[in-house]
PDB file of C-alpha atoms in Angstrom:
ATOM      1  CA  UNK C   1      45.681  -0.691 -13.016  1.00  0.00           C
ATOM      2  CA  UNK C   2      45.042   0.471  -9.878  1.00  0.00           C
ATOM      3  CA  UNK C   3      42.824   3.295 -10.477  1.00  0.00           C
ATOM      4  CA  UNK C   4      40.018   0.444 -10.574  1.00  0.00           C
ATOM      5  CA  UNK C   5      40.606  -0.457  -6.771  1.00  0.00           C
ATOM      6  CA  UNK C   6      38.019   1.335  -4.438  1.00  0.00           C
ATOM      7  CA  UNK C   7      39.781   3.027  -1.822  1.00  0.00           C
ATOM      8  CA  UNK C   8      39.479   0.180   1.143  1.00  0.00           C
ATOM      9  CA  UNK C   9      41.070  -2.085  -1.613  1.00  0.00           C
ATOM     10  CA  UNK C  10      44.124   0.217  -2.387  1.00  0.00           C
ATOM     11  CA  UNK C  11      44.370   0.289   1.531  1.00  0.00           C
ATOM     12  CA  UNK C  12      45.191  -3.605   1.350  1.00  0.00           C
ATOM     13  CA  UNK C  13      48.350  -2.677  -0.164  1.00  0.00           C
ATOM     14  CA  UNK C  14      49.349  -0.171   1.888  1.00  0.00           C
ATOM     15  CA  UNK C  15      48.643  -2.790   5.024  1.00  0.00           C
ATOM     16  CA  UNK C  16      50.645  -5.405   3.124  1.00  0.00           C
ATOM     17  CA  UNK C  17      53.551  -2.425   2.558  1.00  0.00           C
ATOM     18  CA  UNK C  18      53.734  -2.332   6.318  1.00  0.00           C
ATOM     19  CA  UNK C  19      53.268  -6.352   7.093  1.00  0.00           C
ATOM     20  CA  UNK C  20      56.484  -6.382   4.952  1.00  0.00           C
ATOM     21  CA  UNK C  21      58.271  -3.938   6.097  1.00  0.00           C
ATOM     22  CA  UNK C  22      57.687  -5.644   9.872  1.00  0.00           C
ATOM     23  CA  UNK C  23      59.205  -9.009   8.991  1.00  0.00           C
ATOM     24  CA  UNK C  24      61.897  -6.656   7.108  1.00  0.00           C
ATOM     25  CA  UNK C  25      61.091  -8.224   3.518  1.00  0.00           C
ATOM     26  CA  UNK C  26      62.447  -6.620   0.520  1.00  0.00           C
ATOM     27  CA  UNK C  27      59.467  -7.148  -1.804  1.00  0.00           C
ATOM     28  CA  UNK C  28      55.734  -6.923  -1.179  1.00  0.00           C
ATOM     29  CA  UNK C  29      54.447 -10.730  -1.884  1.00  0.00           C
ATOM     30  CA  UNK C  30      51.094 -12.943  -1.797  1.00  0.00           C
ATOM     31  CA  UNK C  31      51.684 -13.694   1.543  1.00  0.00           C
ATOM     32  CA  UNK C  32      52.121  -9.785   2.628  1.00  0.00           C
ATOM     33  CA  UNK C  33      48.843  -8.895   0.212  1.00  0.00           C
ATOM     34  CA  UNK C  34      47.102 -12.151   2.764  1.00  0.00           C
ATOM     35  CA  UNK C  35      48.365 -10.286   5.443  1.00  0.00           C
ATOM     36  CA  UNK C  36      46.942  -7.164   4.253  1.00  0.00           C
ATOM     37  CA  UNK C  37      43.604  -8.379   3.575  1.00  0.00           C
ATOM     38  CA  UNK C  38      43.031  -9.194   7.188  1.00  0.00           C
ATOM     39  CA  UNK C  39      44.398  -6.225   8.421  1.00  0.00           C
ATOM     40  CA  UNK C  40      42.209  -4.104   6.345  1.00  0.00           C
ATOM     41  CA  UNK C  41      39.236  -5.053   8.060  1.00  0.00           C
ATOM     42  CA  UNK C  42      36.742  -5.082   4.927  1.00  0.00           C
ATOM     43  CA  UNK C  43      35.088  -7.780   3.419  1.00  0.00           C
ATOM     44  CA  UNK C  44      37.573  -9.541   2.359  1.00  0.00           C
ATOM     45  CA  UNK C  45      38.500  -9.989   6.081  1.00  0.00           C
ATOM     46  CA  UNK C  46      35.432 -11.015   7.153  1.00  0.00           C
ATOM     47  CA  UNK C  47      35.761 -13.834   4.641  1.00  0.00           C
ATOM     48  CA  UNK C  48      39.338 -15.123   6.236  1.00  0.00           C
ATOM     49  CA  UNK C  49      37.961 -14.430   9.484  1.00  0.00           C
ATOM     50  CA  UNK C  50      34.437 -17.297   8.658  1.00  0.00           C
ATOM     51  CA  UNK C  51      37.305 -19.791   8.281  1.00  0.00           C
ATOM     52  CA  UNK C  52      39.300 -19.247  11.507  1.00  0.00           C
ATOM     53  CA  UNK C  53      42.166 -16.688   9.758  1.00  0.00           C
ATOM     54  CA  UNK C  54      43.842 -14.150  12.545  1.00  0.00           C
ATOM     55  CA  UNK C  55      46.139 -11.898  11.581  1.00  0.00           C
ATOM     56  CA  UNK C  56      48.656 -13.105  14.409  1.00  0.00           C
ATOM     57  CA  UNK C  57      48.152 -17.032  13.256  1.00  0.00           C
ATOM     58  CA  UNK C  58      48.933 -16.169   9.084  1.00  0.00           C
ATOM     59  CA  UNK C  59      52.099 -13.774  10.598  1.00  0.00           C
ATOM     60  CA  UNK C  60      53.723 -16.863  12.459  1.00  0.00           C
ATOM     61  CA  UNK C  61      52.963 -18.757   9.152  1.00  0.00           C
ATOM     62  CA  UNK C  62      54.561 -16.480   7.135  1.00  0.00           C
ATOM     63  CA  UNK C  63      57.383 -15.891   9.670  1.00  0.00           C
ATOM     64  CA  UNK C  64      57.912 -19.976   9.364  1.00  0.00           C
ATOM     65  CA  UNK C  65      57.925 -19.841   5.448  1.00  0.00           C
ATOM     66  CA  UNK C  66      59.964 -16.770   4.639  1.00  0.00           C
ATOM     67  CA  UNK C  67      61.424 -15.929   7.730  1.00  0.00           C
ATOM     68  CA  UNK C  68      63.074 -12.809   8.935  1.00  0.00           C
ATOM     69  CA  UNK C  69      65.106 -10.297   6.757  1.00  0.00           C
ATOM     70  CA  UNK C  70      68.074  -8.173   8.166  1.00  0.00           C
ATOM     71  CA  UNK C  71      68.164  -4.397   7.860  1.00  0.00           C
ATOM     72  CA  UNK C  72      65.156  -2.497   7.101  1.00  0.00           C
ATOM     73  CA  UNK C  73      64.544  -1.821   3.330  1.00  0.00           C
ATOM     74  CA  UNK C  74      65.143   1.667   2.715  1.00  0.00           C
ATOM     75  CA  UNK C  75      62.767   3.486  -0.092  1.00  0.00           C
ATOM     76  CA  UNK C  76      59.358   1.949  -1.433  1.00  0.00           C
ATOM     77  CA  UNK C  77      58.723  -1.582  -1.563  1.00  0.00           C
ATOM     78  CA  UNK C  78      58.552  -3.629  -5.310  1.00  0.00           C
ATOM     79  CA  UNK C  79      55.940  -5.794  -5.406  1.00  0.00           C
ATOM     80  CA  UNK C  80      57.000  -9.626  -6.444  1.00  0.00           C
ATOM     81  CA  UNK C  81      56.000 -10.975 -10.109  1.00  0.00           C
ATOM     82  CA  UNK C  82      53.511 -13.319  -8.286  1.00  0.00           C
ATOM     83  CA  UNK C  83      52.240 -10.524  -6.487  1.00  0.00           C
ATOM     84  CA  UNK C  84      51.764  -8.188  -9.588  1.00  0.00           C
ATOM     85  CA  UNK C  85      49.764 -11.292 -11.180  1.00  0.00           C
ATOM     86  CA  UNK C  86      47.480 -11.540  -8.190  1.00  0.00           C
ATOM     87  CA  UNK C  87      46.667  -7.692  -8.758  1.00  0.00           C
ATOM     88  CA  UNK C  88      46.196  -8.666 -12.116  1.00  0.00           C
ATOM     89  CA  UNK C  89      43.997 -11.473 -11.792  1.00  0.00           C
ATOM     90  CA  UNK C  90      41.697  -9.457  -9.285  1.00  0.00           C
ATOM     91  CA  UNK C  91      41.076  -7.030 -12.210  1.00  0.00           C
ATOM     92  CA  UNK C  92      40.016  -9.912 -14.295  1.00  0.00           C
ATOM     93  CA  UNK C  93      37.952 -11.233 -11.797  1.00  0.00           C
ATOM     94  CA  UNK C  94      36.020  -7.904 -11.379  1.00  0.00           C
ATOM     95  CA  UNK C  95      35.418  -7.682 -15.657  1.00  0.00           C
ATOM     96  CA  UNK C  96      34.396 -10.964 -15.534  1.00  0.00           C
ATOM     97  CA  UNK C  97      31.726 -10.433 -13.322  1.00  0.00           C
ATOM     98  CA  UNK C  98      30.788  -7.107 -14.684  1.00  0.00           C
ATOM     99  CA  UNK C  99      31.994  -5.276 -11.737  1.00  0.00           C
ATOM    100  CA  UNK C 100      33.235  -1.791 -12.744  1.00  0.00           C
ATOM    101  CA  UNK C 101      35.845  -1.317  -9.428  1.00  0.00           C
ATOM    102  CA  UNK C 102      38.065  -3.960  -7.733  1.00  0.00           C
ATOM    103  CA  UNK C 103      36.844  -4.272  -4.156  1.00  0.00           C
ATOM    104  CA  UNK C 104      38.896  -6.550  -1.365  1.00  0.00           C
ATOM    105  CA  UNK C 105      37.091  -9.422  -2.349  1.00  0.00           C
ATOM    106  CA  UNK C 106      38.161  -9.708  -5.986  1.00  0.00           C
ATOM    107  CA  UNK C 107      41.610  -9.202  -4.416  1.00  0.00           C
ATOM    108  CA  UNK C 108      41.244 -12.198  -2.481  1.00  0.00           C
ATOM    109  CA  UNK C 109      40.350 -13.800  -5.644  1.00  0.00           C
ATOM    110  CA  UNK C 110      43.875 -12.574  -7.394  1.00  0.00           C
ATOM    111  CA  UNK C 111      45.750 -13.744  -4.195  1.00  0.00           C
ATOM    112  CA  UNK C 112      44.080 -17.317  -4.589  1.00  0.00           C
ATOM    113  CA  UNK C 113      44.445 -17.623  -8.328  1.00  0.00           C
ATOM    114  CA  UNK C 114      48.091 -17.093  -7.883  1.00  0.00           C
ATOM    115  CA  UNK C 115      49.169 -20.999  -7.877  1.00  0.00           C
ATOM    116  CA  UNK C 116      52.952 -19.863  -7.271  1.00  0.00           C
ATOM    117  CA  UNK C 117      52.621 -17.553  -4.325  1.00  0.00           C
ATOM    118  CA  UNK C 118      53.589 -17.957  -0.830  1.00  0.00           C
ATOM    119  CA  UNK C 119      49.761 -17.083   0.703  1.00  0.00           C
ATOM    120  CA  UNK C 120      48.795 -20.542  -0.809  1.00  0.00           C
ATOM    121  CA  UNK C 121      51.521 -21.823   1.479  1.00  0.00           C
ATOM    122  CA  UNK C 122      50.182 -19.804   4.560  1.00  0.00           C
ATOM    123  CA  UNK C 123      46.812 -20.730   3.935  1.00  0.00           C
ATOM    124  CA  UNK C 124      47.831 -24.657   3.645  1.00  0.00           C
ATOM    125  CA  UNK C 125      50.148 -24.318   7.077  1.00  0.00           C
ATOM    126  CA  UNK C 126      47.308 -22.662   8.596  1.00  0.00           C
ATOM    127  CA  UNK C 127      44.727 -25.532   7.677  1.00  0.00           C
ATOM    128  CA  UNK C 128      42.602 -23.719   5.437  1.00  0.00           C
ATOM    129  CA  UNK C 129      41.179 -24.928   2.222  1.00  0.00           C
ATOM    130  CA  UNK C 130      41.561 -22.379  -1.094  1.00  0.00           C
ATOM    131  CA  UNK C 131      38.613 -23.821  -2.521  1.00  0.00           C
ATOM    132  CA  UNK C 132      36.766 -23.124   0.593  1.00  0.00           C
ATOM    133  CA  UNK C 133      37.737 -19.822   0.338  1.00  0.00           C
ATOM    134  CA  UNK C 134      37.081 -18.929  -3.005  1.00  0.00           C
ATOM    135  CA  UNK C 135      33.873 -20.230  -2.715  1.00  0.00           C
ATOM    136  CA  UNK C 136      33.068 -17.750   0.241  1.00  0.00           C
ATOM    137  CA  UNK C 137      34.343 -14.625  -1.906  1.00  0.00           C
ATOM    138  CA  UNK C 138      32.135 -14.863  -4.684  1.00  0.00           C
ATOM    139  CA  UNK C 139      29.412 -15.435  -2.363  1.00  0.00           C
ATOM    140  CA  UNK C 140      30.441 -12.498  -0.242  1.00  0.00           C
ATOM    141  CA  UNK C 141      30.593 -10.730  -3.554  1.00  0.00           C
ATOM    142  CA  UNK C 142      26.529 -11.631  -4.621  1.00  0.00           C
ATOM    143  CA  UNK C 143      25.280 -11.039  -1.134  1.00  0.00           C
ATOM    144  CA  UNK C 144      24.904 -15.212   0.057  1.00  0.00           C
ATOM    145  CA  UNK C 145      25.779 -15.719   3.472  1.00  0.00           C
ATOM    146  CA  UNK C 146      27.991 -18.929   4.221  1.00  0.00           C
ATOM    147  CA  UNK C 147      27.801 -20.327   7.673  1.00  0.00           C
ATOM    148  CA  UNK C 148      31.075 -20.307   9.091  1.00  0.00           C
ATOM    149  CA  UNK C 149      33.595 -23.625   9.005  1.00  0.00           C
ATOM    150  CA  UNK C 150      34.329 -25.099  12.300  1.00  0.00           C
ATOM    151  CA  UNK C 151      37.601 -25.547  13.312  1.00  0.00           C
ATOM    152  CA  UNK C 152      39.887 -27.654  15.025  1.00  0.00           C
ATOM    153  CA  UNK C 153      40.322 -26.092  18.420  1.00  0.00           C
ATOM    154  CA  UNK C 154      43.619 -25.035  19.560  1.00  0.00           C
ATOM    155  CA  UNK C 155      44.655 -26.687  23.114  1.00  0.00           C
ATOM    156  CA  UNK C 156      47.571 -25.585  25.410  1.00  0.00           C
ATOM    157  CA  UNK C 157      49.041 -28.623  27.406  1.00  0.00           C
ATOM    158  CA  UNK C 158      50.194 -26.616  30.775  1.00  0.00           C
ATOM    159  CA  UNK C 159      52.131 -29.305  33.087  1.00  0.00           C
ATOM    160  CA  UNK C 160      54.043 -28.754  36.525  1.00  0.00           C
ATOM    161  CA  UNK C 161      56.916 -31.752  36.504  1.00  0.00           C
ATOM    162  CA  UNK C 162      59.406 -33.443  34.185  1.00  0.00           C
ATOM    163  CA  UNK C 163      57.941 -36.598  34.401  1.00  0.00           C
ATOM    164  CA  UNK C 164      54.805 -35.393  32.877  1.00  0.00           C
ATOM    165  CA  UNK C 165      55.788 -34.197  29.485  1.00  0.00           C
ATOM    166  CA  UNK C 166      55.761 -37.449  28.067  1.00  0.00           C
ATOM    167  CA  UNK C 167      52.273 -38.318  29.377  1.00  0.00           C
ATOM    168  CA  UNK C 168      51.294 -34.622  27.471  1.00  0.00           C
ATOM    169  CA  UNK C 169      52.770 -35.984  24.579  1.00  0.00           C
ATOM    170  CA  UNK C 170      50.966 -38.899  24.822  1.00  0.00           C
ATOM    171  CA  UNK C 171      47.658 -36.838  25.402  1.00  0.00           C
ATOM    172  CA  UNK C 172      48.559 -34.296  22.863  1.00  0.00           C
ATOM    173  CA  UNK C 173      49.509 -37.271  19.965  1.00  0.00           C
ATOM    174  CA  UNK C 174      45.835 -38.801  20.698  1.00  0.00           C
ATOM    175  CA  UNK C 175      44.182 -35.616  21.084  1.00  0.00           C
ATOM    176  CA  UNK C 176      45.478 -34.977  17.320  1.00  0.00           C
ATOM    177  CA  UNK C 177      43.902 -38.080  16.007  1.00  0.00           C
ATOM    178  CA  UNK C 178      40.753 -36.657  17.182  1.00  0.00           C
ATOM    179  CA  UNK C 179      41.309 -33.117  15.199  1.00  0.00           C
ATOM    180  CA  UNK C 180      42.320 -31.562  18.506  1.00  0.00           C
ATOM    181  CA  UNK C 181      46.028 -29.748  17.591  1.00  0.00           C
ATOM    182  CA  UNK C 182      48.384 -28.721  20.193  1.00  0.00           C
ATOM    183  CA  UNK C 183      49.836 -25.062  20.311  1.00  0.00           C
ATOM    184  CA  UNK C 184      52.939 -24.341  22.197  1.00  0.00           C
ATOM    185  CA  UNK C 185      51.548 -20.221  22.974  1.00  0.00           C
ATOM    186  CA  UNK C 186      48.847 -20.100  25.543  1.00  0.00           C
ATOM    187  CA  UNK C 187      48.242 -16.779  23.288  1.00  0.00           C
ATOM    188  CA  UNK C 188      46.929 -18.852  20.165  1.00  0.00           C
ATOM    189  CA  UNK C 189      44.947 -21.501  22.517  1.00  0.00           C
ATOM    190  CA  UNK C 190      41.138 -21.776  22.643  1.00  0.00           C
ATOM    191  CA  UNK C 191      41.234 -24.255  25.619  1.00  0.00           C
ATOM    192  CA  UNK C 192      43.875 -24.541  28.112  1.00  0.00           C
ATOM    193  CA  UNK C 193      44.156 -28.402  29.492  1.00  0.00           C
ATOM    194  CA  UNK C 194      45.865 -28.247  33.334  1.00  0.00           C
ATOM    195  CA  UNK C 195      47.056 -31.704  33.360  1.00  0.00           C
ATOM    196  CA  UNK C 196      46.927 -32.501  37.370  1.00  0.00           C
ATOM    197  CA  UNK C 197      49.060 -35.069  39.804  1.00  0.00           C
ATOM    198  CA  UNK C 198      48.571 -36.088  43.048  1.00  0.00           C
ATOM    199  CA  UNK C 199      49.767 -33.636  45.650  1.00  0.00           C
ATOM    200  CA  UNK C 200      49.553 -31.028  42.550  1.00  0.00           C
ATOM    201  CA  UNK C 201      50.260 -27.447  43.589  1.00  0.00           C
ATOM    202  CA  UNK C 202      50.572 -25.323  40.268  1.00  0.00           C
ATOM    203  CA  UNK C 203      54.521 -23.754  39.515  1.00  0.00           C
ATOM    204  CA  UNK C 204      54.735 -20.002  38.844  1.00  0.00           C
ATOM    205  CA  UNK C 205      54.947 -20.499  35.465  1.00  0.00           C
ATOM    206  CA  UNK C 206      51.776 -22.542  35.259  1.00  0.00           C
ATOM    207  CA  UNK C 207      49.837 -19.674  37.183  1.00  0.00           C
ATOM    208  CA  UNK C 208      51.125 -17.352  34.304  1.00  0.00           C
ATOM    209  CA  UNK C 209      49.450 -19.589  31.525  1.00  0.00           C
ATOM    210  CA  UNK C 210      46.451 -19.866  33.650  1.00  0.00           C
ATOM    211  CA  UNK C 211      46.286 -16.575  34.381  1.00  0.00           C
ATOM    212  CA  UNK C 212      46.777 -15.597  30.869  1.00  0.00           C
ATOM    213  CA  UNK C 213      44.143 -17.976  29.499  1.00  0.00           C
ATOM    214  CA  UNK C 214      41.848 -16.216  32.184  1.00  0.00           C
ATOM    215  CA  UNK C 215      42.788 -12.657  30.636  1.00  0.00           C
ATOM    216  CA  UNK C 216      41.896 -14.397  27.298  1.00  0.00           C
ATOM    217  CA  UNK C 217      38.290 -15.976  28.526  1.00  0.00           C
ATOM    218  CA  UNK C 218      39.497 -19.207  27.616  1.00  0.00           C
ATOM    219  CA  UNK C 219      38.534 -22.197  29.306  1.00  0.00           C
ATOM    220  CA  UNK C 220      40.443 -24.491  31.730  1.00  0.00           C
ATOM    221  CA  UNK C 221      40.330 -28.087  31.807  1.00  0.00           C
ATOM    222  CA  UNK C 222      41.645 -30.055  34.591  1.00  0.00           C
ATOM    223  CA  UNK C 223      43.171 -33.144  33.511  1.00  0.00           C
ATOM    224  CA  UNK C 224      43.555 -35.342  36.330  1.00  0.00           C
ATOM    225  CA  UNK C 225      46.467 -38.116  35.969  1.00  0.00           C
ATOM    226  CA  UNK C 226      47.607 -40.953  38.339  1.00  0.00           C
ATOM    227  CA  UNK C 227      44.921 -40.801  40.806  1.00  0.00           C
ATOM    228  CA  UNK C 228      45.165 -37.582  41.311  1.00  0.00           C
ATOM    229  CA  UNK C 229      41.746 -35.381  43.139  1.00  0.00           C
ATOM    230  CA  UNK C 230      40.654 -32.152  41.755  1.00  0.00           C
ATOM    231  CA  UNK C 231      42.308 -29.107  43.317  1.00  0.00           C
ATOM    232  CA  UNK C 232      39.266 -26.968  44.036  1.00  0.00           C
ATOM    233  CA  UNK C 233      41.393 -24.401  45.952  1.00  0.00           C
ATOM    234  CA  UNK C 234      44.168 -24.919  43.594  1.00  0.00           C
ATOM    235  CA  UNK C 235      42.732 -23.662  40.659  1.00  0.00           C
ATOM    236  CA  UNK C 236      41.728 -20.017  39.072  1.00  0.00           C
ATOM    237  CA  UNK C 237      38.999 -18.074  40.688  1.00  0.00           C
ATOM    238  CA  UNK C 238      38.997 -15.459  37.886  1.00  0.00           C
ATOM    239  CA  UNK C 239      38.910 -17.722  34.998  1.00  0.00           C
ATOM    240  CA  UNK C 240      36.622 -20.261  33.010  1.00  0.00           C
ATOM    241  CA  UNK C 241      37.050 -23.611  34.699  1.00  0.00           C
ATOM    242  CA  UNK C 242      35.440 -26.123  33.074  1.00  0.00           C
ATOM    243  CA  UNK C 243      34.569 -30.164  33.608  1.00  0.00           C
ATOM    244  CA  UNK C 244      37.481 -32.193  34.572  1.00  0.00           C
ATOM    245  CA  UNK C 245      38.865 -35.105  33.133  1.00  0.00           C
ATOM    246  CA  UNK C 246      40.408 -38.089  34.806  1.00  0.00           C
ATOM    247  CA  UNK C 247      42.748 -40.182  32.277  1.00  0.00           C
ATOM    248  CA  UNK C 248      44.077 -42.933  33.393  1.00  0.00           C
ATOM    249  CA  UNK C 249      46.729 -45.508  31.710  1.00  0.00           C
ATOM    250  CA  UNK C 250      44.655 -48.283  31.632  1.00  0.00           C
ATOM    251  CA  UNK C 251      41.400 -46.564  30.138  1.00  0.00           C
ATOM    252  CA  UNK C 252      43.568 -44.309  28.255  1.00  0.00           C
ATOM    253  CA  UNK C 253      42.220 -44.325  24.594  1.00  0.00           C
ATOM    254  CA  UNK C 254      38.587 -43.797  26.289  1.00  0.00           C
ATOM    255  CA  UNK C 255      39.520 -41.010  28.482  1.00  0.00           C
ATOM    256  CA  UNK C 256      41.245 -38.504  26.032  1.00  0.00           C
ATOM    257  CA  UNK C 257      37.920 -39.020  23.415  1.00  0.00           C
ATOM    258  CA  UNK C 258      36.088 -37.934  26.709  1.00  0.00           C
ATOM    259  CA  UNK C 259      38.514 -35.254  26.904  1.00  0.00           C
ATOM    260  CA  UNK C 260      38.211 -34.026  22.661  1.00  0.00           C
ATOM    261  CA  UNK C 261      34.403 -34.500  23.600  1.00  0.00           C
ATOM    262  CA  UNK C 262      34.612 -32.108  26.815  1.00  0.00           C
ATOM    263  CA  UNK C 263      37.210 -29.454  24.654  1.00  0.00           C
ATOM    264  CA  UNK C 264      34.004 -28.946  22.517  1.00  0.00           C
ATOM    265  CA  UNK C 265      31.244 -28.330  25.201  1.00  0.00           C
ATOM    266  CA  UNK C 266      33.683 -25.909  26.456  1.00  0.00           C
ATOM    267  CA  UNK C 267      34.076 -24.011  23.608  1.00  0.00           C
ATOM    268  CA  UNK C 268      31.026 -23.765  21.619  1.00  0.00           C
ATOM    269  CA  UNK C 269      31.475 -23.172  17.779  1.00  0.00           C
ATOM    270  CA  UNK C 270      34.381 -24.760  17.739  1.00  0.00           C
ATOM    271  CA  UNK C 271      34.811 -28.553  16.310  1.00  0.00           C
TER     272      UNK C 271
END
């Protein structure tokens, strides 16, 4: 069967051989064959990538689904029955189209026709739509370009005191109802929201995040809380500081749909 698979296609595999081996799996799944597709770098990637997929974001996902295995796997690799069925179905997907070799992008298709498999899983936990994806193969495979599908950014709540995690809780709970979502890893953040007090001076730990949003290009939002004044000498010199935000108790609601309004001026392309 796989004689049909052009050589960057066969390479999937091989990536998804060593995605499994990583997390220490004993069989070569959907999930790992996801994994493999965006490591590969072909089309196929380029199609995860128009919908927001990284290669770090689908490895925590799978890392939350199937977790971690013990001892390394000695020996080659079997691939699972839902895995062998997603190789299958990318062979029927290139017939059917008249294709004479399986490229990445029918692969993708055999991965998404595979109801049972864990990348549907990965691809639901990461907010992605199958459909949407489908849709984007076949029209990677007849040459139509698809604009790419905003996302929700991805905001990192940094915060000096105690007493302020349940106010970022707050923020973070409304900033959801606005498609904002919260990320606990400045790493995976597209803005990074410095929520501010009065007499703020910023902890070691907070210069780390801010320092490693800066390292990252991403923007940083002062959020100003309890009357506190922006911190001009406070804040990064190095990095992307962008419009601050004053949120207040009593104008609460109002201020944090400033705030999801100001996330997306910061970060253009991003919904």
């Amino acid at each position: 069967m796989l004689e049909r698979f052009t050589e960057s296609a066969r390479r999937v595999s091989v990536v998804a051989l060593q995605e499994a081996r990583g997390f220490n799996h004993t069989a070569i799944g959907t999930e790992h064959l996801l994994l493999g597709l965006i490591g590969e770098g072909g089309a196929a990637a380029a199609v995860l990538a128009s919908v927001g997929l990284s290669l770090h974001s689908c490895r925590a996902r799978v890392l939350e689904v199937d977790g971690r295995g013990g001892l390394p796997v000695p020996g080659r690799l079997p691939f699972t029955p839902g895995a062998k069925r997603a190789l299958a179905a990318a062979v029927r997907e290139s017939l059917a189209l008249g294709h004479r070799h399986v490229v990445t992008e029918h692969l993708l298709l055999g991965v998404l026709a595979e109801d049972e498999g864990v990348a549907l899983d990965v691809l639901a936990r990461c907010g992605v739509d199958p459909v949407d994806v489908r849709d984007r193969a076949f029209a990677a495979l007849v040459g139509i370009d698809l604009a790419p599908v905003p996302r929700a950014a991805r905001l990192f709540l940094s915060y000096r005191r105690p007493q302020d995690l349940h106010l970022a809780g707050r923020i973070a709970d409304r900033l959801d109802d606005f498609g904002r979502s919260v990320v606990g890893d400045v790493g995976e953040c597209d803005v990074l929201l410095a929520v501010v007090g009065p007499d703020w001076t910023p902890t070691d730990s907070m210069r780390a995040e801010v320092e490693r949003a800066a390292q990252r290009a991403v923007p940083v939002i002062p959020v100003l809380v309890d009357g506190a004044e922006l911190p001009v000498d406070q804040l990064p010199g190095n990095g992307r500081v962008a419009d601050h935000v004053t949120v207040r108790h009593e104008t609460f609601r109002a201020d944090v749909a400033r705030l999801a309004d100001v996330v997306g001026y910061a970060q253009p392309g991003i919904g």
